[in-house]
Coordinates of C-alpha atoms and ligand atoms in Angstrom, one line a residue:
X1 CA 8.0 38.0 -17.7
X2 CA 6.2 35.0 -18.6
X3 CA 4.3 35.4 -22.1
X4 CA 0.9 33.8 -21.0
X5 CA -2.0 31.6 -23.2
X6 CA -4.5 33.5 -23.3
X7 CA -8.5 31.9 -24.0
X8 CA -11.3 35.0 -24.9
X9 CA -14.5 32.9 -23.8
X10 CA -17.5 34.2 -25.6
X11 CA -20.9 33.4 -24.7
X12 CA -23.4 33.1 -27.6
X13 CA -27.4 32.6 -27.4
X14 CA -29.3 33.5 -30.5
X15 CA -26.1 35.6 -32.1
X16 CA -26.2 34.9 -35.3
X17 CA -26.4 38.9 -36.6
X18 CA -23.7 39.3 -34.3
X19 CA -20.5 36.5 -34.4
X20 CA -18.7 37.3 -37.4
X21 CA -18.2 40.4 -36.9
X22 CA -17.1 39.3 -33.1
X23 CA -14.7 36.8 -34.4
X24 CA -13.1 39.7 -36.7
X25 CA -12.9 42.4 -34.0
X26 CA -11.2 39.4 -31.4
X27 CA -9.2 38.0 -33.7
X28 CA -7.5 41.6 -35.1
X29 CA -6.8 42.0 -30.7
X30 CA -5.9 38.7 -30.7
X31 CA -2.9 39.0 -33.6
X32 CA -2.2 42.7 -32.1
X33 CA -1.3 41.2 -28.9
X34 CA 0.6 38.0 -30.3
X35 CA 2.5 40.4 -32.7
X36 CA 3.4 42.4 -29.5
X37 CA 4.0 39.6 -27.0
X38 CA 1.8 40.0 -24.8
X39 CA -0.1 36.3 -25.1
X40 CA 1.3 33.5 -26.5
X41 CA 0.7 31.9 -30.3
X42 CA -1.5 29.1 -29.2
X43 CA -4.2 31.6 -27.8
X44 CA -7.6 31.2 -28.9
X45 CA -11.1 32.4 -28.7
X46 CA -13.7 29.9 -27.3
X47 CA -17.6 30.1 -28.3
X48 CA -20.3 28.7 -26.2
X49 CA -23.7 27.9 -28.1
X50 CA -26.0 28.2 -25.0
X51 CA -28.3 26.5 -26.8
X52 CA -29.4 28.8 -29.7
X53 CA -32.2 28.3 -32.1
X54 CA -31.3 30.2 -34.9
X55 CA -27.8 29.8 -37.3
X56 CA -25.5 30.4 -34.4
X57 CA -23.7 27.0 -33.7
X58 CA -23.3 27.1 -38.2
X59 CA -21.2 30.0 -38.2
X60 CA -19.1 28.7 -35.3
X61 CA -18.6 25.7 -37.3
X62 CA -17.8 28.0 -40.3
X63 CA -15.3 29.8 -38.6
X64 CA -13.5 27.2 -37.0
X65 CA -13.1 25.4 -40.2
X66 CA -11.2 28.0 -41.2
X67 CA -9.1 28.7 -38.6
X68 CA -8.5 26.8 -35.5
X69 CA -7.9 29.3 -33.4
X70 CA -11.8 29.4 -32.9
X71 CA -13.0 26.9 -30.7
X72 CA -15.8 26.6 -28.9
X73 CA -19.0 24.4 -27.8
X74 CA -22.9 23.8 -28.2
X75 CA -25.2 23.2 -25.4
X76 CA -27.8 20.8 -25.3
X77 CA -30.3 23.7 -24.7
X78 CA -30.3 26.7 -23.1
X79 CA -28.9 26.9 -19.8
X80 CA -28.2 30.6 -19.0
X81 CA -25.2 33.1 -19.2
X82 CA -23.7 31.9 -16.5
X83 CA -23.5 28.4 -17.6
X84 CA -22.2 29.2 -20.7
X85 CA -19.7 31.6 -18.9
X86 CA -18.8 29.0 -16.8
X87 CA -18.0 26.2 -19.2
X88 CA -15.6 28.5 -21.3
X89 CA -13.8 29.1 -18.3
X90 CA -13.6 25.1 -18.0
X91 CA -12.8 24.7 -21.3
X92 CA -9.5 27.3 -20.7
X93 CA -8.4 25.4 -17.9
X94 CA -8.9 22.0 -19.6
X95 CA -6.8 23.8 -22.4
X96 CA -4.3 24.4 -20.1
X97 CA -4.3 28.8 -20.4
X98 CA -2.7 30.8 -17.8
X99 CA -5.5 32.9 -17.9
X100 CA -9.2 33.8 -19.7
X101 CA -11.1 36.9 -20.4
X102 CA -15.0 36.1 -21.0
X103 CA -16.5 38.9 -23.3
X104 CA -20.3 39.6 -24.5
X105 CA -20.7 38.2 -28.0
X106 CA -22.4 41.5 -28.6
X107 CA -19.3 43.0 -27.9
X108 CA -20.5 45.5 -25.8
X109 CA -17.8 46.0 -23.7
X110 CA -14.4 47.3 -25.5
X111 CA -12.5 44.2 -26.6
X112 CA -9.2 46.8 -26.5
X113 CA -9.4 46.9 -23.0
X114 CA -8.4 43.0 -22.9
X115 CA -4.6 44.5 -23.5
X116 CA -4.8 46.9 -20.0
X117 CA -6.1 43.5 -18.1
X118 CA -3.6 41.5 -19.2
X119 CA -0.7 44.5 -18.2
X120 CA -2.9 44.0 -14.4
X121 CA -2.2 40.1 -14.7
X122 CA 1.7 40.6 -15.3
X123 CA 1.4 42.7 -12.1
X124 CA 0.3 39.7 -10.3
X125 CA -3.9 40.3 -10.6
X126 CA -5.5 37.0 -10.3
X127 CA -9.1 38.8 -11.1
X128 CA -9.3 41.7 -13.7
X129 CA -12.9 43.1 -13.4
X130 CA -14.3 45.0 -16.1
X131 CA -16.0 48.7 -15.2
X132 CA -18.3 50.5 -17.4
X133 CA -17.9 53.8 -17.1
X134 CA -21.4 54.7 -17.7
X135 CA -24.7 53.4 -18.7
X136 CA -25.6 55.5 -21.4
X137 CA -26.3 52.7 -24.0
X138 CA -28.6 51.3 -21.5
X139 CA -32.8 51.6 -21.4
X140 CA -34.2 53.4 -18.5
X141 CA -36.0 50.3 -17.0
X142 CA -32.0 48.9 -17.0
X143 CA -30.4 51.5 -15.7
X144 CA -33.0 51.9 -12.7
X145 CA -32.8 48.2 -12.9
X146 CA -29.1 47.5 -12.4
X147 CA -28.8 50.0 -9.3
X148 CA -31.8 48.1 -7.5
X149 CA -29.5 45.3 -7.9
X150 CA -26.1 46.8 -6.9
X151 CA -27.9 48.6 -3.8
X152 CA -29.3 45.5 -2.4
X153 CA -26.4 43.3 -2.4
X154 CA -24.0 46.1 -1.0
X155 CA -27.1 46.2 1.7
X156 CA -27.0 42.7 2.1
X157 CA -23.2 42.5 2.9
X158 CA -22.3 40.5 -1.2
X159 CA -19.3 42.3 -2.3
X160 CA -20.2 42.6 -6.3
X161 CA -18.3 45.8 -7.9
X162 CA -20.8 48.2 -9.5
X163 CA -21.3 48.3 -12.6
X164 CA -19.4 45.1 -13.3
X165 CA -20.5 42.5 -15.7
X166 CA -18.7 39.2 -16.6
X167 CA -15.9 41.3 -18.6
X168 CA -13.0 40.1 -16.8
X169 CA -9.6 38.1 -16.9
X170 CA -9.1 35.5 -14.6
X171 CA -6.0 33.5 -13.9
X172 CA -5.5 30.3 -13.9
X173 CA -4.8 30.1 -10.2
X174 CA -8.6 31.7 -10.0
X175 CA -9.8 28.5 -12.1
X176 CA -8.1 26.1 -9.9
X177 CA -10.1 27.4 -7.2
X178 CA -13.2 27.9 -9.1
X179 CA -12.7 23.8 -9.8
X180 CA -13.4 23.5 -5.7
X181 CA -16.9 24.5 -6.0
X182 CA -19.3 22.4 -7.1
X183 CA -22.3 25.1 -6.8
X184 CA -25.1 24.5 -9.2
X185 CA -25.6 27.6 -9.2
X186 CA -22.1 29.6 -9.2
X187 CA -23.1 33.3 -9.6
X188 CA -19.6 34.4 -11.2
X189 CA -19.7 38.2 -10.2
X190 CA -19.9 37.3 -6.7
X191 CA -17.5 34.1 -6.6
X192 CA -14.5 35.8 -8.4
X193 CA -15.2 38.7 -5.8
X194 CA -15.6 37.1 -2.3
X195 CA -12.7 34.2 -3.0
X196 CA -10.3 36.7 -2.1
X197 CA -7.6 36.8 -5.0
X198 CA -5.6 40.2 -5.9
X199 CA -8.1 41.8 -7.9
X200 CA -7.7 44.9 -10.3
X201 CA -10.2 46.9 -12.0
X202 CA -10.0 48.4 -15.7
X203 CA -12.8 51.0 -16.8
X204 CA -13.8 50.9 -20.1
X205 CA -16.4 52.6 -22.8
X206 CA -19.4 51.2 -23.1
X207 CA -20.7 50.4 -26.4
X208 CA -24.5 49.8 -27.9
X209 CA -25.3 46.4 -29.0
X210 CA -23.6 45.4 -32.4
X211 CA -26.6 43.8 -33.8
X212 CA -29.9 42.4 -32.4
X213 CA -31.7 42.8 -29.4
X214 CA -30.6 42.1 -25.6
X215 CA -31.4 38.3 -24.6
X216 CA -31.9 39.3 -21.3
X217 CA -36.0 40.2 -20.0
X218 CA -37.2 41.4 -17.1
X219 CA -38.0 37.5 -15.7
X220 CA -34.0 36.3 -16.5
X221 CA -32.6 39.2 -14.7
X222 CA -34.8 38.9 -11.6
X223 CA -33.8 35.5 -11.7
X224 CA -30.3 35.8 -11.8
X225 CA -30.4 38.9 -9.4
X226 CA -31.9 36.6 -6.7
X227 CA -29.6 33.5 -7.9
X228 CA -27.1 36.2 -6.5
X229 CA -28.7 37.0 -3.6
X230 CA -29.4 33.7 -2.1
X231 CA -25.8 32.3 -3.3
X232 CA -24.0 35.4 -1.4
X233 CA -26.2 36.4 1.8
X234 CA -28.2 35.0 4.1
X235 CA -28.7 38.4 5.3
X236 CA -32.8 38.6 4.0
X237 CA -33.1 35.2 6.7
X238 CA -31.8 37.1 9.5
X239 CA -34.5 40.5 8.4
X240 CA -37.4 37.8 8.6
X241 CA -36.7 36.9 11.4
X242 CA -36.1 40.4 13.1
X243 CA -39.3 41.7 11.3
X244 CA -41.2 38.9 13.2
X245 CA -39.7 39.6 16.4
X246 CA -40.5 43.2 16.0
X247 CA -43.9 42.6 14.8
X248 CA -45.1 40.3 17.4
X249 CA -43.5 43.7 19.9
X250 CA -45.6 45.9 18.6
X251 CA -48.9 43.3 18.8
X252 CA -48.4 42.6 22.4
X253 CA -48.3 46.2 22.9
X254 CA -51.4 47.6 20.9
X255 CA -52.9 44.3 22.0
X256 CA -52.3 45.6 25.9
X257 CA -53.5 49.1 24.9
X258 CA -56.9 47.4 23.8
X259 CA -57.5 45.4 27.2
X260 CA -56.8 48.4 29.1
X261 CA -59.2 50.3 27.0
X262 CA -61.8 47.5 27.7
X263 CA -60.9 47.3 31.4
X264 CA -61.1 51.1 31.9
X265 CA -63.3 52.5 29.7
X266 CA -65.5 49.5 28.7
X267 CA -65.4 50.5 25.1
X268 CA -63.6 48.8 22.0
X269 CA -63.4 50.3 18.9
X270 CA -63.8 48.1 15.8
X271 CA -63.6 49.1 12.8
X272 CA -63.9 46.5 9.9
X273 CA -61.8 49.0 7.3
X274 CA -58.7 49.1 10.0
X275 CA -59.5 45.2 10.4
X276 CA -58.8 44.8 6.2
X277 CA -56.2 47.2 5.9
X278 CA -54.1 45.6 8.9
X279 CA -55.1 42.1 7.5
X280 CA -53.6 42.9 4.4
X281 CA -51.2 44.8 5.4
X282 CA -49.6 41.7 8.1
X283 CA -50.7 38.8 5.3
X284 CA -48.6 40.7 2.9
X285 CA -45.5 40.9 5.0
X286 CA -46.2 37.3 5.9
X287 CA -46.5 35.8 2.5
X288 CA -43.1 38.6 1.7
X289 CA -41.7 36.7 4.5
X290 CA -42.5 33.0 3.4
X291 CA -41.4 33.9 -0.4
X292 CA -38.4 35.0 0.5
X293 CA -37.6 31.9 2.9
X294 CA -38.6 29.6 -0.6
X295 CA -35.8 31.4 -2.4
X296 CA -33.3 29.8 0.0
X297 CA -35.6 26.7 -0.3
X298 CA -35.6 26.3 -3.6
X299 CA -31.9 27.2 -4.0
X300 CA -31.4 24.4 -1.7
X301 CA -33.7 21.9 -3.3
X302 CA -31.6 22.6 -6.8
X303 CA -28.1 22.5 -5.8
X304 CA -29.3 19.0 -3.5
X305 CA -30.1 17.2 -6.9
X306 CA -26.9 17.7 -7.8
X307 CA -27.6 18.1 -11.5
X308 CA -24.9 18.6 -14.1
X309 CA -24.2 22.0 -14.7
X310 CA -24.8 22.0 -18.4
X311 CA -24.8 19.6 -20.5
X312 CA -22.5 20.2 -23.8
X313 CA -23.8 18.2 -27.2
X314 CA -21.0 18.9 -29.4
X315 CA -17.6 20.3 -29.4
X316 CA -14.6 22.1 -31.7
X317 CA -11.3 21.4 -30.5
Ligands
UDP1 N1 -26.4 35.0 -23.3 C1 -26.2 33.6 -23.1 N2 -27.3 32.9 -22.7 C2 -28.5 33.5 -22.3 C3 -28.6 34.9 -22.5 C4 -27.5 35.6 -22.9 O1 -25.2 33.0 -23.4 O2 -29.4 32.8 -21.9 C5 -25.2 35.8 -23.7 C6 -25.5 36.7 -24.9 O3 -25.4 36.0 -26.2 C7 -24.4 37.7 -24.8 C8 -24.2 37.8 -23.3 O4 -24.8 36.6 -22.7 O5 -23.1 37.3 -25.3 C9 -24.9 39.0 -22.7 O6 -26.2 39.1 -23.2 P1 -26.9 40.5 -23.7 O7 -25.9 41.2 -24.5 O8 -28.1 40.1 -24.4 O9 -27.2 41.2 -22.3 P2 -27.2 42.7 -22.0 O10 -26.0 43.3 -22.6 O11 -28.5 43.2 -22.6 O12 -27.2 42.8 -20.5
MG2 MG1 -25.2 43.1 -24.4

């Protein structure tokens, strides 16, 4: 059994009420599991500063002067979860670790259960996903909000585990292959999913926020629900299309009923209320239709600029 170098990436965006305590928590799991030999000494926990306004990136700074086995990194500005997710995972591989577990700095998610995914890795799991086993610590408007999510991707064919957020390990021969796309936009939950690696799942306890209030509103987590969609399925292109097909159907036909009418009967019933509602009604579906074809546009249009990623200012090594 080869002992392993492990990196626990931790995202950070305004987390100042939170990071100590986080370093603490990782660190007592981190000297548990070097005591026990299950990761080697030179395993270390990596920050990302996605930009924060408040005394975030200071307490990183604090921390890793006094001990080095916090590392970490400050964005420019803000760039999203993802980003920040995603350049930790960099940062492992440019470390050289044979694998990485990313972890909410809120530490939501039971840092314990880093132990059972690394016992899946020694069994040969490239991917370890995290599974909550409920969602009791979450608000209504997120709970009813997460299974909209889950229920259209399954629908649209993007295999994402439910009730799976970006807790997981991932080897390095995952990272490797993550280095082979250059997506703009890599949506994580789907990638590590659909690359098809051996993948385990661990259930864990969920736990309320340490400190502080989600960083997550309703506009970032549409946004990153239809960054999903558009990266994994193509699946709401093929409905516009068979909505249009269907709809121009059922036009011809009540459009033949009318003539006929006309021709036999020489009466035509208009009504202006039926007129407005149907107007609607169509323009709606249309505009529904054209919105949904931007998505892909504009998901085009982004990853086409070929922008950096994210763009880090500073760094602890
Ligand atoms: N986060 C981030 N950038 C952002 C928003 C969030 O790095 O733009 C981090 C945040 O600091 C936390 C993790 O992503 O470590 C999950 O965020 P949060 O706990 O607020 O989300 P929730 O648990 O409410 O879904
Ligand atoms: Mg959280």
């Amino acid at each position: 059994m080869n002992t392993p170098k492990l990196a626990i990436i931790v995202p950070c965006y305004n987390e100042e009420l939170c990071i100590k305590n986080t370093a603490e928590k990782l660190l007592e799991v981190l000297d548990y599991l070097i005591k026990h030999n299950k990761i080697r000494r030179e395993s270390f926990i990596y920050f990302v500063d996605d930009g924060s306004r408040d005394n975030t990136w200071k307490i990183m700074q604090y921390l890793h002067s006094q001990n080095r086995i916090f590392k970490g990194q400050r964005f420019l500005k803000n760039f999203g979860n993802q980003k920040a997710i995603l350049a930790g995972l960099e940062a492992a591989q440019r470390f050289d670790c044979d694998c990485a577990v990313s972890i909410d700095a809120d530490l939501q998610q039971d840092e314990w259960a880093i132990e059972r995914f690394l016992d899946k890795y020694q069994k040969g799991y490239d991917v370890v996903c995290g599974i909550r086993n409920d969602r009791k610590t979450d608000s209504l408007f997120k709970k009813l909000t997460a299974l909209a999510f889950y229920k259209t991707m399954n629908f649209l064919g993007a295999n994402i585990p439910v009730n799976h957020s970006d807790f997981r390990l991932v080897s390095r021969k995952a990272l490797n292959i993550m280095e082979l796309y250059n997506e703009r936009y890599l949506f994580l939950r789907g990638f590590f999913n659909d690359v098809g690696l051996k993948t385990a799942y661990v259930h864990f306890d969920v736990k309320p926020r340490f400190a502080g209030r989600s960083k997550f509103n309703l506009f970032s987590l549409s946004g990153m629900a239809l960054n999903g969609i558009t990266s994994y399925s193509v699946v709401p292109l093929r409905l516009v299309s068979i909505l249009g097909f269907m709809m121009t159907i059922v036009a011809v036909i009540l459009g033949s009923i009318a003539v006929c009418h006309k021709i036999f009967f020489s009466h035509f019933q208009h009504d202006w209320v039926i007129d407005f509602i149907m107007s609607c009604f169509f323009g709606g579906i249309e505009l529904f239709c054209l919105g949904s074809i931007g998505e892909y546009i504009g998901q085009i249009f982004l990853e086409v600029k070929g922008r950096p990623r994210y763009i880090t200012d500073l760094e602890l090594k």
